[in-house]
Coordinates of C-alpha atoms and ligand atoms in Angstrom, one line a residue:
X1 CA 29.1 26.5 41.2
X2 CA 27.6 25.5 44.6
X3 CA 25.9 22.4 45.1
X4 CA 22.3 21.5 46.0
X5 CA 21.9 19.4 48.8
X6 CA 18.5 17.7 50.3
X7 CA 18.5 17.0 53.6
X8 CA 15.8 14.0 54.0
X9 CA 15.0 13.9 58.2
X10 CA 13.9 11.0 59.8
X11 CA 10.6 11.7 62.5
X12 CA 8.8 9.0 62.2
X13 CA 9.9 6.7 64.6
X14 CA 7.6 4.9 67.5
X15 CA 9.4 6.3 70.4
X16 CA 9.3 3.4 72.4
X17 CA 12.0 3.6 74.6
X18 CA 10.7 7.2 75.3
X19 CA 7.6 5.7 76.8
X20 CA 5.9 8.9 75.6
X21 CA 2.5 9.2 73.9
X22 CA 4.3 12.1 72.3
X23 CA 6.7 11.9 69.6
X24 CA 9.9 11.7 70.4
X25 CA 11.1 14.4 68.1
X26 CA 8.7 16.7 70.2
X27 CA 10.3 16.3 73.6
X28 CA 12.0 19.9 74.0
X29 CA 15.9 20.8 74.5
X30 CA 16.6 24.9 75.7
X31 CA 12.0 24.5 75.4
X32 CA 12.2 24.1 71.5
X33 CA 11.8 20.4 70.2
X34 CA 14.3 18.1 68.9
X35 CA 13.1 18.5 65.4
X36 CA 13.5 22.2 65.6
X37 CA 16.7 22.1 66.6
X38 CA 17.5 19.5 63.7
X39 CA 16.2 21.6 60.9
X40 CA 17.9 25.0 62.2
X41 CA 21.2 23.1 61.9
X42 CA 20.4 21.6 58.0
X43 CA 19.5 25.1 57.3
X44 CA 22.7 26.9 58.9
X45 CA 24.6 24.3 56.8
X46 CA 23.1 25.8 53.5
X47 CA 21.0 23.0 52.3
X48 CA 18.2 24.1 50.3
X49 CA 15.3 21.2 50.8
X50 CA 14.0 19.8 53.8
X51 CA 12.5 16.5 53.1
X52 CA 10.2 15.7 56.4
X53 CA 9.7 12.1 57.5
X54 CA 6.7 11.4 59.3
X55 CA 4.5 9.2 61.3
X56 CA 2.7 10.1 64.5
X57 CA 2.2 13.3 65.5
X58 CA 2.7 14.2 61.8
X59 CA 1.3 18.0 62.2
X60 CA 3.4 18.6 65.1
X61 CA 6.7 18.0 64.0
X62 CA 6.1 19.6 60.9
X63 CA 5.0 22.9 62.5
X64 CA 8.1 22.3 64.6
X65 CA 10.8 21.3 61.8
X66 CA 9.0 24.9 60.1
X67 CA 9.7 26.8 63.2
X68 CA 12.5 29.0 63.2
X69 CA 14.9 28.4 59.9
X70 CA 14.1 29.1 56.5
X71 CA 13.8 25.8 54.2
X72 CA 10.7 24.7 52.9
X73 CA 9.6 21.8 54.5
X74 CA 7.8 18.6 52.2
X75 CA 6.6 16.1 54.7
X76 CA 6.7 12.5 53.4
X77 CA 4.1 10.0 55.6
X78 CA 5.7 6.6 56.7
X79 CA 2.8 4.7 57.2
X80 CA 4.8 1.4 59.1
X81 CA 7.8 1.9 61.1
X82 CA 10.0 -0.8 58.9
X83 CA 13.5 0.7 59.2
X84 CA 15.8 3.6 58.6
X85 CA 16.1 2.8 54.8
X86 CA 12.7 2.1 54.4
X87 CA 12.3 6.0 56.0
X88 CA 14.4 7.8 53.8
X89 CA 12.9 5.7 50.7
X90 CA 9.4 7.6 51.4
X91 CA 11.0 10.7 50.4
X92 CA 12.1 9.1 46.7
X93 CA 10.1 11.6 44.4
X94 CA 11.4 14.3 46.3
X95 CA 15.2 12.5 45.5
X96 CA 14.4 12.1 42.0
X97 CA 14.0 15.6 41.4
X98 CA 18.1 15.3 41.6
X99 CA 20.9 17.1 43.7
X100 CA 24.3 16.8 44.2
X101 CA 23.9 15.6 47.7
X102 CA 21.6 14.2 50.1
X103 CA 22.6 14.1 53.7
X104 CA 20.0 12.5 56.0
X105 CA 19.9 13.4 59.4
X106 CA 18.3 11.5 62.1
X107 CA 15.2 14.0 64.3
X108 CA 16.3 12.7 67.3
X109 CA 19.7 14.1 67.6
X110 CA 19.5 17.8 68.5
X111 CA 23.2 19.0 69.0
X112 CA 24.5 18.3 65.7
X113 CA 26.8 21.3 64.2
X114 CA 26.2 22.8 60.8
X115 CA 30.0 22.4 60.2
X116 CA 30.1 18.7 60.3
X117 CA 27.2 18.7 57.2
X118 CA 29.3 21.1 55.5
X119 CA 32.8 18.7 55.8
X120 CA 30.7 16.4 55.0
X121 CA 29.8 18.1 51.4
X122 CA 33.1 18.7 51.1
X123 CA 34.7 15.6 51.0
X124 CA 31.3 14.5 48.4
X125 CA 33.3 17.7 46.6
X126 CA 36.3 15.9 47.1
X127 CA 35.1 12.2 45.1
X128 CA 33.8 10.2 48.0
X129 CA 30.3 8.7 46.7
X130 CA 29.4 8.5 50.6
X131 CA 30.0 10.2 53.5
X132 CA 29.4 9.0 57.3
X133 CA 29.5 11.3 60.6
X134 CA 30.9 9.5 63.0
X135 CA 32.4 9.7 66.4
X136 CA 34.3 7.7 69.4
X137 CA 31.8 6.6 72.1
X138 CA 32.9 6.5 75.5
X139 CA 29.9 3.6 75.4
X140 CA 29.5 2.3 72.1
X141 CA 26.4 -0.2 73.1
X142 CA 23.3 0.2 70.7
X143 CA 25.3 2.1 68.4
X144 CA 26.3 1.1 64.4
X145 CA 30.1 1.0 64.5
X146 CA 32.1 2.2 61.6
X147 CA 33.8 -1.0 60.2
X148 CA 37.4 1.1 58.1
X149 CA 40.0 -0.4 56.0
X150 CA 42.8 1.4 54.2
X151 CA 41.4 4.6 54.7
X152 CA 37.9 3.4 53.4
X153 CA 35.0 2.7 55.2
X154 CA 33.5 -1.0 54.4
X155 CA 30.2 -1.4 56.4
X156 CA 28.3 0.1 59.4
X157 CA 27.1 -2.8 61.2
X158 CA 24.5 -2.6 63.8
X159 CA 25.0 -3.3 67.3
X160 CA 22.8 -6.5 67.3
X161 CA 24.6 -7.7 64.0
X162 CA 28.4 -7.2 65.3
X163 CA 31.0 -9.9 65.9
X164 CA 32.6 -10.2 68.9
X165 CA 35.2 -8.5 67.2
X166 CA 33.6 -5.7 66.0
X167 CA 31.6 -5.4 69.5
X168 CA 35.2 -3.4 70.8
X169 CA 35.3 -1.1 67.7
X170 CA 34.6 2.5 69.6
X171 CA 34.2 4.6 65.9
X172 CA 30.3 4.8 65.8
X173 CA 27.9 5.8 63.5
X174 CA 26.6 9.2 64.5
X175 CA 23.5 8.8 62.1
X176 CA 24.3 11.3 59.5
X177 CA 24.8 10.0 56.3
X178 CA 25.7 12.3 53.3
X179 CA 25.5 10.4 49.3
X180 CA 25.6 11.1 46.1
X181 CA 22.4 12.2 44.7
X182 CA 22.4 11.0 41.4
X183 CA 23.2 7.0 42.9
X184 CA 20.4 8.3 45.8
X185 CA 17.9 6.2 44.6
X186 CA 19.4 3.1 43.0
X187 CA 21.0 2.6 46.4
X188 CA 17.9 3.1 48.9
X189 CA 16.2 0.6 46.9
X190 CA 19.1 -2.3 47.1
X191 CA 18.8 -2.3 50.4
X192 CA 17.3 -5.2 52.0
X193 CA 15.5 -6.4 55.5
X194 CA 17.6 -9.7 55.9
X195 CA 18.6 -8.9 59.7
X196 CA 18.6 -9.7 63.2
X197 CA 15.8 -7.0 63.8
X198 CA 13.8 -7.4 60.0
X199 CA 13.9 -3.8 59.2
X200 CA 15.5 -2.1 56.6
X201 CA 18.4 -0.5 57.6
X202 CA 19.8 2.7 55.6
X203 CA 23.2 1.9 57.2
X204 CA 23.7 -1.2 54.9
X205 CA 24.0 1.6 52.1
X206 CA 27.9 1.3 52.6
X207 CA 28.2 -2.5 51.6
X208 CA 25.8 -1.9 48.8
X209 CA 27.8 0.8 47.3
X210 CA 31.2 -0.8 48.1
X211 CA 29.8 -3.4 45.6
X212 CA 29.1 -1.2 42.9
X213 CA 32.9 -0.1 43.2
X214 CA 31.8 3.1 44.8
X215 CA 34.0 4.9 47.7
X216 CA 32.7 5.5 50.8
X217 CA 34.6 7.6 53.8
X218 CA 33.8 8.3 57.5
X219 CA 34.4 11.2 59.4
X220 CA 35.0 12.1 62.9
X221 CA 32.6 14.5 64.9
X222 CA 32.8 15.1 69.1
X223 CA 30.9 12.6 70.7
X224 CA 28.5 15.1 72.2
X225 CA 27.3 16.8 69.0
X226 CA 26.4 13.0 67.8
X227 CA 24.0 12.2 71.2
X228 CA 21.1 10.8 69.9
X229 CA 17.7 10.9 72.2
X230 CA 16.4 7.4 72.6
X231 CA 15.2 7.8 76.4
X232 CA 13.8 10.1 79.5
X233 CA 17.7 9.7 80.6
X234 CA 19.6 10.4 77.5
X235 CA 17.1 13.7 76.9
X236 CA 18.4 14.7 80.2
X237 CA 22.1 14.5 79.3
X238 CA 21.0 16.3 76.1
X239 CA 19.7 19.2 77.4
X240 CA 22.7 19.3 80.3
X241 CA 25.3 19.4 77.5
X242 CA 22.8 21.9 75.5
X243 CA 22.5 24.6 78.0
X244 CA 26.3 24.3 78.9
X245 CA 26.8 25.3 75.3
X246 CA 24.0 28.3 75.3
X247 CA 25.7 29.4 78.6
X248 CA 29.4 29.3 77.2
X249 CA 27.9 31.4 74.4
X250 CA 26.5 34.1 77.0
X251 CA 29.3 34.4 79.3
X252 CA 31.4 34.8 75.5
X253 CA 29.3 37.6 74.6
X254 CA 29.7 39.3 77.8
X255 CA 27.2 37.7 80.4
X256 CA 28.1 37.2 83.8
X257 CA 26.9 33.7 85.6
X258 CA 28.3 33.5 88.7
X259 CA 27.1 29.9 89.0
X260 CA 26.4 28.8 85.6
X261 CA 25.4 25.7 86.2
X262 CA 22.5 26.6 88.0
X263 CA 20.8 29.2 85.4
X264 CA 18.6 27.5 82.6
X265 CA 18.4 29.1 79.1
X266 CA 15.6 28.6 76.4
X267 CA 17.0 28.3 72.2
X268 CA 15.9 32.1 72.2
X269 CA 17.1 33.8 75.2
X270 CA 18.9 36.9 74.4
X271 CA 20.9 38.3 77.2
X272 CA 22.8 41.8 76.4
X273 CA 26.5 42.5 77.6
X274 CA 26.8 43.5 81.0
X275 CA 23.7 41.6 82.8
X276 CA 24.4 40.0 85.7
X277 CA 22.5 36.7 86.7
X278 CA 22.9 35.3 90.2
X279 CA 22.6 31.4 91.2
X280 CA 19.3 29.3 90.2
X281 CA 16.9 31.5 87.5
X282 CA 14.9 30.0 85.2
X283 CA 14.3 31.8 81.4
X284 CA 11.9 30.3 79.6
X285 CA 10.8 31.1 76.1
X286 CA 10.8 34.4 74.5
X287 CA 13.3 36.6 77.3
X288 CA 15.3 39.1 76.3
X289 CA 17.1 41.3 78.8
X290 CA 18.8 44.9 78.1
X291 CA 22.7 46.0 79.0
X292 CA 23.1 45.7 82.5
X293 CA 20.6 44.5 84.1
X294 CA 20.5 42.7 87.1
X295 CA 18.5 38.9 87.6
X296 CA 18.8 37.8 91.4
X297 CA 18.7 34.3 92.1
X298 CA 15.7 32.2 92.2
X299 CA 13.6 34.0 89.6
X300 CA 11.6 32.8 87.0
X301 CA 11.2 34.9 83.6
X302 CA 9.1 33.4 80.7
X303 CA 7.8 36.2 77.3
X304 CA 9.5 38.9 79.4
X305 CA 11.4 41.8 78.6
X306 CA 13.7 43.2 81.0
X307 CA 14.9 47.0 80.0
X308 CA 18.7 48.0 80.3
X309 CA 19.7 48.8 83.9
X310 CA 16.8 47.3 85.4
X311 CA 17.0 44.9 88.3
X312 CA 14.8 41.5 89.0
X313 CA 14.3 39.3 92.4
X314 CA 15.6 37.8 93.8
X315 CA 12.4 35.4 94.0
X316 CA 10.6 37.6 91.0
X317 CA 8.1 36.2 88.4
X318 CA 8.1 37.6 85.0
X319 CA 5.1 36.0 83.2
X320 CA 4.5 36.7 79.3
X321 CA 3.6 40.0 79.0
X322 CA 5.9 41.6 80.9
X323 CA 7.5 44.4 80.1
X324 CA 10.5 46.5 82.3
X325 CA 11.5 50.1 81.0
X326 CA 15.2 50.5 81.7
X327 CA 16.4 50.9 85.4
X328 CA 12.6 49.6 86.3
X329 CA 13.1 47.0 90.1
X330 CA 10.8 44.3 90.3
X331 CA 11.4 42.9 93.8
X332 CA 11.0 39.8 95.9
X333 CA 7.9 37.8 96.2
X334 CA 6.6 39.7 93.3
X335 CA 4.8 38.5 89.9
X336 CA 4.4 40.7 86.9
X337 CA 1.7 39.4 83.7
X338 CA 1.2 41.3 80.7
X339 CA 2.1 44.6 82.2
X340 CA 4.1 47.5 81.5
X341 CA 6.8 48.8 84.4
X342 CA 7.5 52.6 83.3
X343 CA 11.5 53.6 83.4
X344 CA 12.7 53.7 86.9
X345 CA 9.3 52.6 88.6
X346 CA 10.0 50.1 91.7
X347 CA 7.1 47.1 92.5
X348 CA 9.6 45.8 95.1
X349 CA 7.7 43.6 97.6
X350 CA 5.2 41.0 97.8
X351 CA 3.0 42.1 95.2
X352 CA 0.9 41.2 92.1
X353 CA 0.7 42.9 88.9
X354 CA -1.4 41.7 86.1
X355 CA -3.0 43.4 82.9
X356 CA -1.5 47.0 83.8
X357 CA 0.5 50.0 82.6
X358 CA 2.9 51.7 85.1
X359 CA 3.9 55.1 84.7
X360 CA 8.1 56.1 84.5
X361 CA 8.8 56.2 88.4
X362 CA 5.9 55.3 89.8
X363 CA 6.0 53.4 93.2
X364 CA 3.9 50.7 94.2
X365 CA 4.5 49.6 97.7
X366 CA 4.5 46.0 99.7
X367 CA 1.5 43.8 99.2
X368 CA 0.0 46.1 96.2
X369 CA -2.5 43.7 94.0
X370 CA -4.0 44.6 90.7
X371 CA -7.7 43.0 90.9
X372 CA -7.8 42.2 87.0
X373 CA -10.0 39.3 86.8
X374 CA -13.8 39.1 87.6
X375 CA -14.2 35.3 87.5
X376 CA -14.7 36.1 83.7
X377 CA -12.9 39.1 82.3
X378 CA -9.7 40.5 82.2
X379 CA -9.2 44.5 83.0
X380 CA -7.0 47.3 83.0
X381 CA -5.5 49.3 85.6
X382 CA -3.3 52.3 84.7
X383 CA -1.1 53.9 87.1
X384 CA 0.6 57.3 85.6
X385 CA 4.1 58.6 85.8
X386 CA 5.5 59.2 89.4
X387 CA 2.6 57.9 91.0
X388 CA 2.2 56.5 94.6
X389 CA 0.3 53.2 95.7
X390 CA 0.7 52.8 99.7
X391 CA 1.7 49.4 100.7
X392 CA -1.2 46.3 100.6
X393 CA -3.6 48.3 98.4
X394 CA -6.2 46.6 95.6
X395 CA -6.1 48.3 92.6
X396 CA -9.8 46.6 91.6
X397 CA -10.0 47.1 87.8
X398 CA -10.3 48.6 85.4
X399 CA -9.3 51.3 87.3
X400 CA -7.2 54.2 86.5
X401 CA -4.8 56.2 88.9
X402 CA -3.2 59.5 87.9
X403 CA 0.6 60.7 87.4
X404 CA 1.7 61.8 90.8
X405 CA -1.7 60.8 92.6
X406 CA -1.4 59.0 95.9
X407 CA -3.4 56.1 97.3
X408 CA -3.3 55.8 100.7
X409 CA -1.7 52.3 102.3
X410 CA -4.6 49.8 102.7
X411 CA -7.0 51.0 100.3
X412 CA -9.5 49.7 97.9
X413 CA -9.5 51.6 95.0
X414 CA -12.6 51.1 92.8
X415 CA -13.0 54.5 91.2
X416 CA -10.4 56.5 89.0
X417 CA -8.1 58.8 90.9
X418 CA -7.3 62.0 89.0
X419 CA -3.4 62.9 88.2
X420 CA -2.3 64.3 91.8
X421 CA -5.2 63.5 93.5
X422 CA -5.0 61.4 96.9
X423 CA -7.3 58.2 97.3
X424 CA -7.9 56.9 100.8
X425 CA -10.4 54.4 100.2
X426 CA -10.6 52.1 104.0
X427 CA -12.4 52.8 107.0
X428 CA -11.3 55.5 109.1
X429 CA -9.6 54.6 112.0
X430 CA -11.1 54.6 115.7
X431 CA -9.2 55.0 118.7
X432 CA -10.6 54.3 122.2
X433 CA -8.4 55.3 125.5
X434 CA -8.0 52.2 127.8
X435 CA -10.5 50.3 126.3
X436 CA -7.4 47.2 125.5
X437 CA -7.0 47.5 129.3
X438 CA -10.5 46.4 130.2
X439 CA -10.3 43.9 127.3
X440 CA -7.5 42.2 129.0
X441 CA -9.1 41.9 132.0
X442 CA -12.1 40.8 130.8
X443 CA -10.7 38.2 128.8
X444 CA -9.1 37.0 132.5
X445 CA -11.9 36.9 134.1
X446 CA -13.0 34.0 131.6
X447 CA -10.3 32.1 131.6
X448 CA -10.4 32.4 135.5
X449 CA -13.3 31.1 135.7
X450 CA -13.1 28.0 133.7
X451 CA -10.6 26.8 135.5
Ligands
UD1_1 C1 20.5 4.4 64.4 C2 21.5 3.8 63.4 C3 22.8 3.5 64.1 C4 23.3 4.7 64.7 C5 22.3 5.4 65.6 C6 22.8 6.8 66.0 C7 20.2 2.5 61.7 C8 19.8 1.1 61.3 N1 20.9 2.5 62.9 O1 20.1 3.5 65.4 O2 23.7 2.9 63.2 O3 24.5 4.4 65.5 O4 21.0 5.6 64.9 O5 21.9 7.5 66.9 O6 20.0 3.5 61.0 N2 13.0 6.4 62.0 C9 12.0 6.6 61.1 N3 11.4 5.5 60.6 C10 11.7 4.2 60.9 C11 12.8 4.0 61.9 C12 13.4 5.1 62.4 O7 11.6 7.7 60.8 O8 11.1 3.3 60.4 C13 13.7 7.6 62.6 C14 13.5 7.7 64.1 O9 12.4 8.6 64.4 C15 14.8 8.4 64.5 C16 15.8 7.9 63.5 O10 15.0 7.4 62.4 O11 14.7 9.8 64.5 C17 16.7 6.9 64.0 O12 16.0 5.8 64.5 P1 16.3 5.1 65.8 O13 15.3 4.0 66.1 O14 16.6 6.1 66.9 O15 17.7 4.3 65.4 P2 18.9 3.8 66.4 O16 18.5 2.5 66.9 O17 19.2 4.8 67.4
MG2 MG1 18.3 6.8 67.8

């Protein structure tokens, strides 16, 4: 029979070395929060109750522990910060309902691997009463390190609480813990505050359980799935080893980066086989782009779709909204919000295109900008199929241009064009023989006679 597991995660903590007056469980990795990340890995793993710890911000990280996996979520409210044991005691009622196994995660480590909780069941299947994640640190400092004998782990002792001794120990606790629901509560509550800090510390759980003849294990995750976010510096290194990760997975699936290091994903990019991306683009949340398509360097893409075939930039903006048919081109220099680009039609220089729908093939030229906003409103201009929009034109909307009509370059186009109709809409131009000549010497005999 499978086991029930709770997973109890810890959010309520002050943040301080964040320096934030956010939480710190809200600070984004690949533009999703820590927290989010935390509970999409608890509920890859299979567990099937997310017991929410909270404190500041409590709406927030809820909403964000919600966002994007599939276990309930029962927030628990930690009124004072007193300690990591004192934490995952708020969620006691929650315990008592009983389960095999309760792993408690901490919310501010975001790269953790469902596989690791699952081993960590395992050897709970296995007879071990408790169950630690740990890891080697390059830089143990600030870290609980994972005191073993004879196979057995004796203690976790914090950083502040260690012996000289057990200073040079390297195995760390990686702040997952995984017990024996049944001696959940009886354990959390033997826990004491009697410590260099005064808090109650949900690591002393291995002593307490030693005691009571009870067999408690550690096991060894990578280092980098065990980073925990306690500053501006260590988010950074979180996100760097995050995004190599999402990258590694697109070039696997059949993306090519020609300088990887330069593109930054979001948690949902979706990138098809076969696109291309050049040096230095930015995807923010909610892009997907189609089979082939091409993203030039320096271009910034954020609730876009890109169609299959299409092409971007280099230097495009693709704001939400944005929509490419296949084979569509958005050039250089050019922003697209909230707007439709039919199959095959090209906006490829220097040119803005908000609130519109562009027919399949149409052709907007250089400097082309869709006047949708009237200090106050928002409006629509529709371009049809095959259409043709001479270079540095204002579309002023709403406004609605025909399939295969023509606007002439430089126009201001305030009334609807019918489909193959041809709008000039600028001044007519007047030509006057010699009249630069006499200009030019006019304008000499000024200067001449100033000086
Ligand atoms: C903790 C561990 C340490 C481990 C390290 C791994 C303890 C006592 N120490 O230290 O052994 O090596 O994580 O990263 O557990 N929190 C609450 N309420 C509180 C206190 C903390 O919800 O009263 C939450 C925090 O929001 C955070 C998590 O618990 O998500 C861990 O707290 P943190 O202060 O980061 O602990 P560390 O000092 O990093
Ligand atoms: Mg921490």
């Amino acid at each position: 029979m499978a086991r029930t597991c709770l997973a109890v995660v810890l959010a309520a903590g002050d943040a301080t070395r964040m320096k934030s007056s956010k939480s710190k469980v809200l600070h984004e990795i690949g533009n999703w929060p820590i927290i989010s990340h935390v509970a999409q890995a608890a509920s890859r793993a299979g567990v099937g109750k997310l017991a929410l710890v909270v404190g500041r911000d409590a709406d927030e990280v809820i909403d964000a522990a919600s966002a994007g996996q599939q276990i309930p979520v029962h927030p628990v409210e930690q009124k004072e910060r007193k300690g990591t044991g004192h934490a995952v005691l708020m969620a006691r009622d929650i315990i008592a309902e009983g389960y095999d196994d309760v792993v408690v995660l901490y919310g501010d480590a975001p790269l953790i691997d469902p596989e690791s909780l699952i081993a960590a069941t395992q050897k709970r299947a296995e007879g071990a009463d408790v169950v630690v994640l740990g890891f080697r640190a390059a830089d143990p400092s600030g870290y609980g390190r994972l005191i073993e004998r004879d196979g057995q782990l004796v203690a976790i002792r914090e950083h502040k609480e260690c012996s000289a001794y057990e200073l040079a120990i390297d195995f760390c606790n990686g702040g997952i813990i995984t017990f024996s629901g049944a001696e959940a509560v009886s354990l959390l509550e033997a826990i004491g505050n009697d410590n260099a800090k005064g808090e109650y510390y949900l690591t002393d759980i291995v002593e307490i359980a030693r005691a009571r003849g009870l067999k408690c294990v550690a096991i060894e995750a990578p280092e980098a799935d065990m980073m925990g976010c306690n500053t501006r510096a260590e988010l950074a290194e979180i996100e760097a080893e995050w995004q190599a990760r999402a990258r590694h997975r697109a070039m696997l699936s059949g993306v090519t980066m020609i300088d990887p290091q330069s593109v930054f994903l979001s948690h949902d990019t979706e990138l098809a086989r076969d696109v291309l991306i050049e040096p230095q683009v930015w995807f923010g949340p909610g892009v997907t782009v189609g089979e082939g398509a091409v993203i030039q360097g320096f271009s910034h893409l954020e609730g876009a779709s890109v169609g299959a075939g299409a092409s971007i930039g280099p230097f495009a903006r693709l704001r939400p909204g944005a929509e490419l048919a296949q084979k569509a081109k958005v050039g250089n220099f050019c922003e697209i919000k909230k707007a439709r680009i039919g199959a095959g039609a090209k906006v490829n220089h220097l040119t803005y295109i908000g609130d519109a729908e562009i027919g399949a093939n149409a052709n907007i030229g250089a400097g082309t900008v869709t006047c949708n906003y009237d200090g106050q409103n928002k409006h629509l201009t529709q371009i049809g199929a095959g259409a043709f929009i001479g270079s540095n034109s204002s579309l002023v909307a709403p406004v609605s241009i025909g399939a295969g009509a023509y606007v002439g370059s430089g126009s201001v186009v305030t009334m609807d064009v019918p489909d193959d109709g041809l709008a000039i809409a600028r001044a007519r131009q007047d030509t006057k023989p010699g009249r630069a000549k006499r200009l030019r010497e006019k304008i000499a005999a000024i200067k001449a006679a100033r000086q």
